[in-house]
Amino acid sequence: MHLNGSSGDVSHRGSADAPRRPRLTPPIADGRRAVREALAAAAGLPEADPHDDHGPARPAPLEPGALVLVGLSGGADSLALAAATAFEAPRGGYPAGAIVVDHGLQAGSAEVAQKAAAQARRLGLDPVLVDRVEVAAGARGPEGEARAARHAAFDRARRSTGAQRILLAHTLDDQAETVLLGLARGSGPSSLQGMRPDTGTLLRPFLGVRRAATRAFCADSGLEPWDDPHNADPSFRRVRVRTRLLPALEDELGPGVAEALARTAEQLREDDEALDGLALEWAQELVSQTDDGAVALDVRGLAADPAALRQRIIRLVVSAEFGVSLSRAHTLAVAELITAWHGQGPLSLPGVRVVRQNGLLTFHPDS
């Protein structure tokens, strides 16, 4: 793994090698606006309550003057994002750099990474890091293992530079593909929410921008993107969704399928946040501690709740108290101690043991 910063790259700004300032076309304007609005939204997030140690962690607001990095592959999406960020971030008071991850999965990958880094420097991004990673052969498959290696590189870049956000160039088309893949897996509303615009470490300004617009942005800006051959390889599920399934849906159902899927993801995120808030409020009313220090929930109160809220409260309490994410099957097994009680004994799950006694559902660390 090589991690190299560029300390003297500011000299590229305004040099003879720098691209001329492009004419402001609609694709360029839309890309810049997306970045400007994403940075403003990240800066406007409310501060988390330091005394609230229950429920999912909220993203911290982007601090004034914080460094942001663009995750740059050299493809059209990330190159357009790099150019838009190089223009907008300094105007918002944020220094901006880039992190280029070389996965080493194909011949010439090092040259591709160095070319992307050079483009970032010409755009005025600084620092520019290049991180070569090794993608292991593992249970997550090539896509999953590459993603894990890439995100590990992002974490290293944040730690080494102090950057508060990595900007990623996932587009509306990527979001639609993610929703379809989640639907095919049957993995429930959480997966159908797609990718979050802001996780607190990753910021995705282009989730409302079509892939075609990023190519137009590059063309209008005189930028030359790299076309990753993996993006046309049908052995990858996402490529098949992109090149076969979504076009077939558009042909059969008419245009606008991708936009509809992205809207669905947004609506589900809104519903999820609302239910999380309700679950947190109600969990605080129902939760207590037993004499032996176990966490307990009132069975009668849980039984009166709708199933969706009851199961969310169970997952929330187990996650907050034990750091365990329950699967749906495990959550339903716990819920049966409330709704289908017939004297069954303790339920042992990964990391937690659940017992119903004296009108309470008690949760103990599974040792």
Short mmCIF file of C-alpha atoms in Angstrom, two decimals:
data_model
loop_
_atom_site.label_atom_id
_atom_site.label_comp_id
_atom_site.label_asym_id
_atom_site.label_seq_id
_atom_site.Cartn_x
_atom_site.Cartn_y
_atom_site.Cartn_z
CA MET A 1 0.00 0.00 0.00
CA HIS A 2 1.34 3.38 -1.00
CA LEU A 3 -0.11 6.60 0.35
CA ASN A 4 1.40 9.71 -1.14
CA GLY A 5 0.32 13.26 -0.61
CA SER A 6 0.92 16.16 -2.93
CA SER A 7 2.31 19.04 -0.96
CA GLY A 8 3.33 21.32 -3.80
CA ASP A 9 0.45 20.83 -6.18
CA VAL A 10 -1.10 24.24 -5.63
CA SER A 11 1.32 25.51 -8.24
CA HIS A 12 -0.79 23.81 -10.89
CA ARG A 13 -3.55 26.35 -10.40
CA GLY A 14 -3.48 28.88 -13.17
CA SER A 15 -0.53 27.18 -14.85
CA ALA A 16 -0.27 26.56 -18.56
CA ASP A 17 -1.27 22.91 -17.95
CA ALA A 18 -4.52 23.83 -16.22
CA PRO A 19 -7.69 23.47 -18.29
CA ARG A 20 -9.35 26.68 -19.35
CA ARG A 21 -12.39 27.66 -17.33
CA PRO A 22 -15.29 25.98 -19.16
CA ARG A 23 -18.37 27.71 -20.45
CA LEU A 24 -21.18 27.30 -17.92
CA THR A 25 -23.55 24.77 -19.48
CA PRO A 26 -26.60 23.16 -17.80
CA PRO A 27 -24.73 19.94 -16.89
CA ILE A 28 -21.89 21.91 -15.30
CA ALA A 29 -24.33 24.18 -13.47
CA ASP A 30 -26.32 21.19 -12.19
CA GLY A 31 -23.20 19.39 -10.98
CA ARG A 32 -21.88 22.43 -9.16
CA ARG A 33 -25.28 23.11 -7.61
CA ALA A 34 -25.47 19.54 -6.35
CA VAL A 35 -22.11 19.87 -4.61
CA ARG A 36 -22.96 23.30 -3.20
CA GLU A 37 -26.24 22.06 -1.75
CA ALA A 38 -24.70 18.86 -0.35
CA LEU A 39 -21.97 20.79 1.47
CA ALA A 40 -24.54 23.24 2.85
CA ALA A 41 -26.78 20.40 4.02
CA ALA A 42 -23.84 18.67 5.73
CA ALA A 43 -22.85 21.91 7.45
CA GLY A 44 -26.44 22.50 8.57
CA LEU A 45 -26.88 19.17 10.36
CA PRO A 46 -27.88 19.54 14.03
CA GLU A 47 -25.35 18.75 16.68
CA ALA A 48 -25.89 15.36 18.33
CA ASP A 49 -26.90 15.33 21.99
CA PRO A 50 -23.77 14.17 23.87
CA HIS A 51 -25.99 12.70 26.61
CA ASP A 52 -28.04 10.59 24.18
CA ASP A 53 -26.36 7.20 24.01
CA HIS A 54 -29.41 5.38 22.67
CA GLY A 55 -30.48 4.93 19.09
CA PRO A 56 -28.53 5.21 15.86
CA ALA A 57 -25.70 7.73 15.73
CA ARG A 58 -26.46 10.85 13.74
CA PRO A 59 -23.97 12.33 11.27
CA ALA A 60 -21.95 15.16 12.76
CA PRO A 61 -22.20 18.50 10.95
CA LEU A 62 -19.43 19.50 8.58
CA GLU A 63 -17.36 22.05 10.46
CA PRO A 64 -16.42 25.42 8.91
CA GLY A 65 -13.13 25.18 7.05
CA ALA A 66 -13.04 21.38 7.22
CA LEU A 67 -11.11 19.48 4.57
CA VAL A 68 -13.14 17.34 2.17
CA LEU A 69 -11.76 14.71 -0.21
CA VAL A 70 -13.24 13.46 -3.47
CA GLY A 71 -13.11 9.72 -4.06
CA LEU A 72 -11.72 9.78 -7.60
CA SER A 73 -11.43 6.86 -9.99
CA GLY A 74 -11.00 8.88 -13.17
CA GLY A 75 -14.37 7.79 -14.53
CA ALA A 76 -16.90 10.33 -15.76
CA ASP A 77 -18.95 10.42 -12.55
CA SER A 78 -16.06 10.98 -10.16
CA LEU A 79 -14.20 13.29 -12.55
CA ALA A 80 -17.28 15.52 -12.85
CA LEU A 81 -17.60 15.49 -9.07
CA ALA A 82 -13.93 16.41 -8.68
CA ALA A 83 -14.32 19.37 -11.04
CA ALA A 84 -17.53 20.54 -9.37
CA THR A 85 -15.99 20.21 -5.90
CA ALA A 86 -12.80 22.02 -6.94
CA PHE A 87 -15.03 24.93 -8.01
CA GLU A 88 -17.59 24.97 -5.18
CA ALA A 89 -15.79 23.81 -2.04
CA PRO A 90 -13.31 26.71 -1.77
CA ARG A 91 -16.16 29.15 -2.36
CA GLY A 92 -17.93 27.62 0.61
CA GLY A 93 -14.81 27.85 2.75
CA TYR A 94 -13.79 24.19 2.48
CA PRO A 95 -10.35 23.11 1.23
CA ALA A 96 -10.74 20.12 -1.08
CA GLY A 97 -8.46 17.28 -2.10
CA ALA A 98 -8.84 13.82 -3.58
CA ILE A 99 -8.17 10.18 -2.77
CA VAL A 100 -7.50 7.85 -5.71
CA VAL A 101 -7.75 4.12 -4.92
CA ASP A 102 -5.86 1.73 -7.18
CA HIS A 103 -7.47 -1.69 -6.77
CA GLY A 104 -4.79 -3.37 -8.88
CA LEU A 105 -7.40 -5.58 -10.55
CA GLN A 106 -6.34 -5.04 -14.14
CA ALA A 107 -3.25 -4.30 -16.18
CA GLY A 108 -2.31 -0.64 -16.22
CA SER A 109 -4.26 0.23 -13.07
CA ALA A 110 -1.31 2.16 -11.62
CA GLU A 111 -1.14 4.36 -14.71
CA VAL A 112 -4.90 4.97 -14.56
CA ALA A 113 -4.59 5.99 -10.91
CA GLN A 114 -1.70 8.36 -11.62
CA LYS A 115 -3.58 9.95 -14.52
CA ALA A 116 -6.62 10.50 -12.27
CA ALA A 117 -4.36 12.04 -9.63
CA ALA A 118 -2.80 14.35 -12.22
CA GLN A 119 -6.26 15.47 -13.34
CA ALA A 120 -7.19 16.21 -9.73
CA ARG A 121 -4.09 18.34 -9.31
CA ARG A 122 -4.78 20.27 -12.49
CA LEU A 123 -8.25 21.00 -11.16
CA GLY A 124 -6.63 22.53 -8.07
CA LEU A 125 -7.44 19.79 -5.56
CA ASP A 126 -4.89 19.46 -2.78
CA PRO A 127 -3.86 17.17 -1.17
CA VAL A 128 -4.14 14.35 -3.69
CA LEU A 129 -3.52 10.86 -2.29
CA VAL A 130 -2.99 7.63 -4.21
CA ASP A 131 -3.57 4.40 -2.29
CA ARG A 132 -2.89 1.02 -3.89
CA VAL A 133 -4.88 -1.72 -2.17
CA GLU A 134 -5.01 -5.48 -2.34
CA VAL A 135 -8.44 -6.98 -3.01
CA ALA A 136 -8.66 -10.31 -1.26
CA ALA A 137 -10.62 -13.30 -2.49
CA GLY A 138 -13.33 -13.62 0.13
CA ALA A 139 -16.90 -14.51 0.94
CA ARG A 140 -18.17 -11.08 -0.15
CA GLY A 141 -17.27 -11.76 -3.78
CA PRO A 142 -15.08 -9.55 -5.99
CA GLU A 143 -17.44 -6.55 -5.85
CA GLY A 144 -17.84 -6.75 -2.09
CA GLU A 145 -14.15 -7.30 -1.40
CA ALA A 146 -13.20 -4.40 -3.69
CA ARG A 147 -15.71 -2.18 -1.90
CA ALA A 148 -14.30 -3.18 1.50
CA ALA A 149 -10.73 -2.45 0.37
CA ARG A 150 -11.81 0.90 -1.09
CA HIS A 151 -13.60 1.99 2.07
CA ALA A 152 -10.62 0.98 4.18
CA ALA A 153 -8.53 3.27 1.97
CA PHE A 154 -11.04 6.07 2.52
CA ASP A 155 -10.74 5.59 6.28
CA ARG A 156 -6.94 5.79 6.07
CA ALA A 157 -7.20 8.95 3.98
CA ARG A 158 -9.50 10.59 6.52
CA ARG A 159 -7.22 9.70 9.39
CA SER A 160 -4.04 10.86 7.65
CA THR A 161 -5.47 14.20 6.48
CA GLY A 162 -8.15 15.01 9.06
CA ALA A 163 -10.79 15.21 6.30
CA GLN A 164 -14.35 15.23 7.60
CA ARG A 165 -16.08 13.92 4.47
CA ILE A 166 -15.19 11.77 1.49
CA LEU A 167 -17.33 12.87 -1.47
CA LEU A 168 -18.47 9.96 -3.63
CA ALA A 169 -19.92 10.25 -7.12
CA HIS A 170 -22.81 7.78 -6.92
CA THR A 171 -25.53 9.01 -9.27
CA LEU A 172 -29.30 8.65 -9.47
CA ASP A 173 -28.72 5.67 -11.78
CA ASP A 174 -26.51 4.02 -9.15
CA GLN A 175 -29.23 4.60 -6.56
CA ALA A 176 -31.87 2.98 -8.80
CA GLU A 177 -29.60 -0.03 -9.34
CA THR A 178 -29.04 -0.34 -5.58
CA VAL A 179 -32.79 -0.33 -4.90
CA LEU A 180 -33.41 -3.02 -7.54
CA LEU A 181 -30.61 -5.19 -6.14
CA GLY A 182 -32.05 -4.80 -2.64
CA LEU A 183 -35.50 -5.71 -3.89
CA ALA A 184 -34.12 -8.85 -5.56
CA ARG A 185 -32.44 -9.88 -2.29
CA GLY A 186 -35.67 -9.41 -0.35
CA SER A 187 -33.70 -7.66 2.36
CA GLY A 188 -36.42 -5.28 3.50
CA PRO A 189 -36.91 -1.52 3.79
CA SER A 190 -33.39 -0.79 5.03
CA SER A 191 -31.88 -2.10 1.79
CA LEU A 192 -34.56 -0.44 -0.33
CA GLN A 193 -33.55 2.92 1.11
CA GLY A 194 -30.50 2.73 -1.13
CA MET A 195 -27.42 4.78 -0.38
CA ARG A 196 -27.66 7.57 2.18
CA PRO A 197 -26.74 11.08 0.98
CA ASP A 198 -24.62 11.68 4.09
CA THR A 199 -23.37 9.07 6.52
CA GLY A 200 -21.20 11.47 8.52
CA THR A 201 -18.06 10.25 6.74
CA LEU A 202 -19.31 9.74 3.17
CA LEU A 203 -21.15 12.48 1.27
CA ARG A 204 -22.93 11.73 -2.02
CA PRO A 205 -23.86 14.98 -3.79
CA PHE A 206 -24.82 13.35 -7.12
CA LEU A 207 -27.67 11.08 -5.99
CA GLY A 208 -30.07 13.35 -7.87
CA VAL A 209 -27.87 13.61 -10.99
CA ARG A 210 -28.18 11.23 -13.95
CA ARG A 211 -25.13 9.40 -15.23
CA ALA A 212 -25.58 10.96 -18.68
CA ALA A 213 -25.25 14.40 -17.09
CA THR A 214 -21.83 13.59 -15.64
CA ARG A 215 -20.58 12.57 -19.09
CA ALA A 216 -21.94 15.83 -20.50
CA PHE A 217 -20.23 17.71 -17.64
CA CYS A 218 -16.89 16.17 -18.60
CA ALA A 219 -17.39 16.85 -22.29
CA ASP A 220 -18.37 20.46 -21.66
CA SER A 221 -15.37 20.90 -19.33
CA GLY A 222 -12.83 19.39 -21.69
CA LEU A 223 -12.13 16.54 -19.25
CA GLU A 224 -11.22 13.07 -20.49
CA PRO A 225 -12.75 10.36 -18.30
CA TRP A 226 -11.50 6.80 -18.07
CA ASP A 227 -13.94 4.01 -18.94
CA ASP A 228 -13.50 1.10 -16.53
CA PRO A 229 -13.93 -2.15 -18.50
CA HIS A 230 -15.48 -3.72 -15.40
CA ASN A 231 -18.45 -1.40 -15.89
CA ALA A 232 -19.32 -3.34 -19.05
CA ASP A 233 -18.58 -6.83 -17.71
CA PRO A 234 -21.87 -8.79 -17.47
CA SER A 235 -20.38 -11.18 -14.90
CA PHE A 236 -21.15 -8.47 -12.32
CA ARG A 237 -24.76 -8.31 -11.12
CA ARG A 238 -24.81 -4.53 -11.01
CA VAL A 239 -23.66 -4.37 -14.64
CA ARG A 240 -26.49 -6.70 -15.66
CA VAL A 241 -28.98 -4.50 -13.81
CA ARG A 242 -27.50 -1.41 -15.51
CA THR A 243 -27.28 -2.75 -19.05
CA ARG A 244 -30.19 -5.19 -19.20
CA LEU A 245 -32.76 -4.89 -16.43
CA LEU A 246 -33.20 -1.12 -16.17
CA PRO A 247 -33.35 -0.61 -19.96
CA ALA A 248 -35.92 -3.42 -20.18
CA LEU A 249 -38.04 -1.78 -17.49
CA GLU A 250 -37.81 1.55 -19.29
CA ASP A 251 -38.85 -0.15 -22.55
CA GLU A 252 -41.84 -1.91 -20.99
CA LEU A 253 -43.00 0.68 -18.45
CA GLY A 254 -41.89 3.90 -20.09
CA PRO A 255 -39.24 6.46 -19.11
CA GLY A 256 -38.78 7.58 -15.53
CA VAL A 257 -38.21 4.19 -13.86
CA ALA A 258 -34.81 5.20 -12.44
CA GLU A 259 -36.22 8.44 -11.03
CA ALA A 260 -39.16 6.56 -9.49
CA LEU A 261 -36.83 4.07 -7.80
CA ALA A 262 -34.70 6.91 -6.42
CA ARG A 263 -37.84 8.65 -5.09
CA THR A 264 -38.90 5.40 -3.43
CA ALA A 265 -35.54 5.17 -1.67
CA GLU A 266 -35.88 8.75 -0.42
CA GLN A 267 -39.41 8.18 0.87
CA LEU A 268 -38.35 5.01 2.68
CA ARG A 269 -35.46 6.89 4.33
CA GLU A 270 -37.92 9.52 5.55
CA ASP A 271 -40.24 6.83 6.93
CA ASP A 272 -37.31 5.03 8.54
CA GLU A 273 -36.11 8.18 10.29
CA ALA A 274 -39.62 8.88 11.58
CA LEU A 275 -40.05 5.33 12.89
CA ASP A 276 -36.60 5.44 14.48
CA GLY A 277 -37.60 8.60 16.31
CA LEU A 278 -40.86 7.03 17.55
CA ALA A 279 -39.07 3.84 18.57
CA LEU A 280 -36.46 5.78 20.52
CA GLU A 281 -39.08 7.83 22.38
CA TRP A 282 -41.16 4.78 23.24
CA ALA A 283 -38.16 2.63 24.15
CA GLN A 284 -37.13 5.22 26.74
CA GLU A 285 -40.58 4.81 28.33
CA LEU A 286 -40.42 1.00 28.33
CA VAL A 287 -36.79 0.30 29.22
CA SER A 288 -35.48 -0.30 32.74
CA GLN A 289 -32.75 -2.23 34.51
CA THR A 290 -33.22 -5.28 36.69
CA ASP A 291 -31.49 -5.81 40.01
CA ASP A 292 -28.78 -7.90 38.35
CA GLY A 293 -28.06 -5.15 35.80
CA ALA A 294 -29.88 -6.67 32.84
CA VAL A 295 -31.71 -4.39 30.39
CA ALA A 296 -35.47 -4.95 30.49
CA LEU A 297 -38.49 -3.97 28.41
CA ASP A 298 -42.07 -3.96 29.61
CA VAL A 299 -43.92 -6.81 27.86
CA ARG A 300 -47.37 -5.25 28.13
CA GLY A 301 -46.21 -2.02 26.54
CA LEU A 302 -44.49 -3.86 23.70
CA ALA A 303 -47.53 -6.06 23.08
CA ALA A 304 -49.69 -2.95 22.58
CA ASP A 305 -47.39 -1.60 19.86
CA PRO A 306 -47.80 -2.24 16.14
CA ALA A 307 -45.46 -4.99 14.95
CA ALA A 308 -43.23 -2.60 12.99
CA LEU A 309 -42.65 -0.38 16.04
CA ARG A 310 -42.26 -3.31 18.46
CA GLN A 311 -39.60 -4.97 16.32
CA ARG A 312 -37.78 -1.72 15.80
CA ILE A 313 -37.66 -1.13 19.57
CA ILE A 314 -36.18 -4.60 20.08
CA ARG A 315 -33.48 -3.98 17.45
CA LEU A 316 -32.77 -0.51 18.82
CA VAL A 317 -32.29 -1.70 22.41
CA VAL A 318 -30.08 -4.64 21.44
CA SER A 319 -27.96 -2.45 19.17
CA ALA A 320 -27.58 0.37 21.70
CA GLU A 321 -26.85 -1.84 24.70
CA PHE A 322 -24.85 -4.70 23.18
CA GLY A 323 -23.63 -3.44 19.80
CA VAL A 324 -25.42 -6.32 18.08
CA SER A 325 -27.44 -5.95 14.87
CA LEU A 326 -30.26 -8.45 14.93
CA SER A 327 -31.40 -10.04 11.69
CA ARG A 328 -35.11 -10.07 10.89
CA ALA A 329 -35.31 -13.77 11.82
CA HIS A 330 -33.71 -13.09 15.21
CA THR A 331 -35.93 -10.06 15.80
CA LEU A 332 -39.07 -12.09 15.07
CA ALA A 333 -37.87 -14.81 17.44
CA VAL A 334 -37.57 -12.23 20.23
CA ALA A 335 -41.00 -10.80 19.34
CA GLU A 336 -42.54 -14.26 19.77
CA LEU A 337 -41.63 -14.05 23.45
CA ILE A 338 -44.17 -11.21 23.54
CA THR A 339 -46.88 -12.19 21.06
CA ALA A 340 -46.71 -16.00 21.17
CA TRP A 341 -45.74 -16.62 24.78
CA HIS A 342 -46.37 -20.17 26.05
CA GLY A 343 -43.72 -20.48 28.73
CA GLN A 344 -40.70 -21.01 26.46
CA GLY A 345 -37.27 -20.68 27.98
CA PRO A 346 -34.41 -18.24 27.29
CA LEU A 347 -33.58 -17.37 23.71
CA SER A 348 -29.87 -17.35 22.83
CA LEU A 349 -28.86 -15.13 19.93
CA PRO A 350 -25.44 -13.95 18.73
CA GLY A 351 -24.16 -11.68 21.51
CA VAL A 352 -27.33 -11.56 23.61
CA ARG A 353 -29.61 -13.83 25.66
CA VAL A 354 -33.28 -12.90 26.03
CA VAL A 355 -35.56 -14.07 28.84
CA ARG A 356 -39.21 -13.33 29.61
CA GLN A 357 -39.98 -13.23 33.32
CA ASN A 358 -42.26 -11.28 35.64
CA GLY A 359 -43.80 -9.25 32.83
CA LEU A 360 -40.41 -8.13 31.55
CA LEU A 361 -38.32 -9.03 28.54
CA THR A 362 -34.75 -9.03 29.85
CA PHE A 363 -31.61 -8.83 27.72
CA HIS A 364 -28.29 -10.21 28.99
CA PRO A 365 -24.86 -10.37 27.33
CA ASP A 366 -24.41 -13.86 25.91
CA SER A 367 -21.24 -15.14 27.55
#
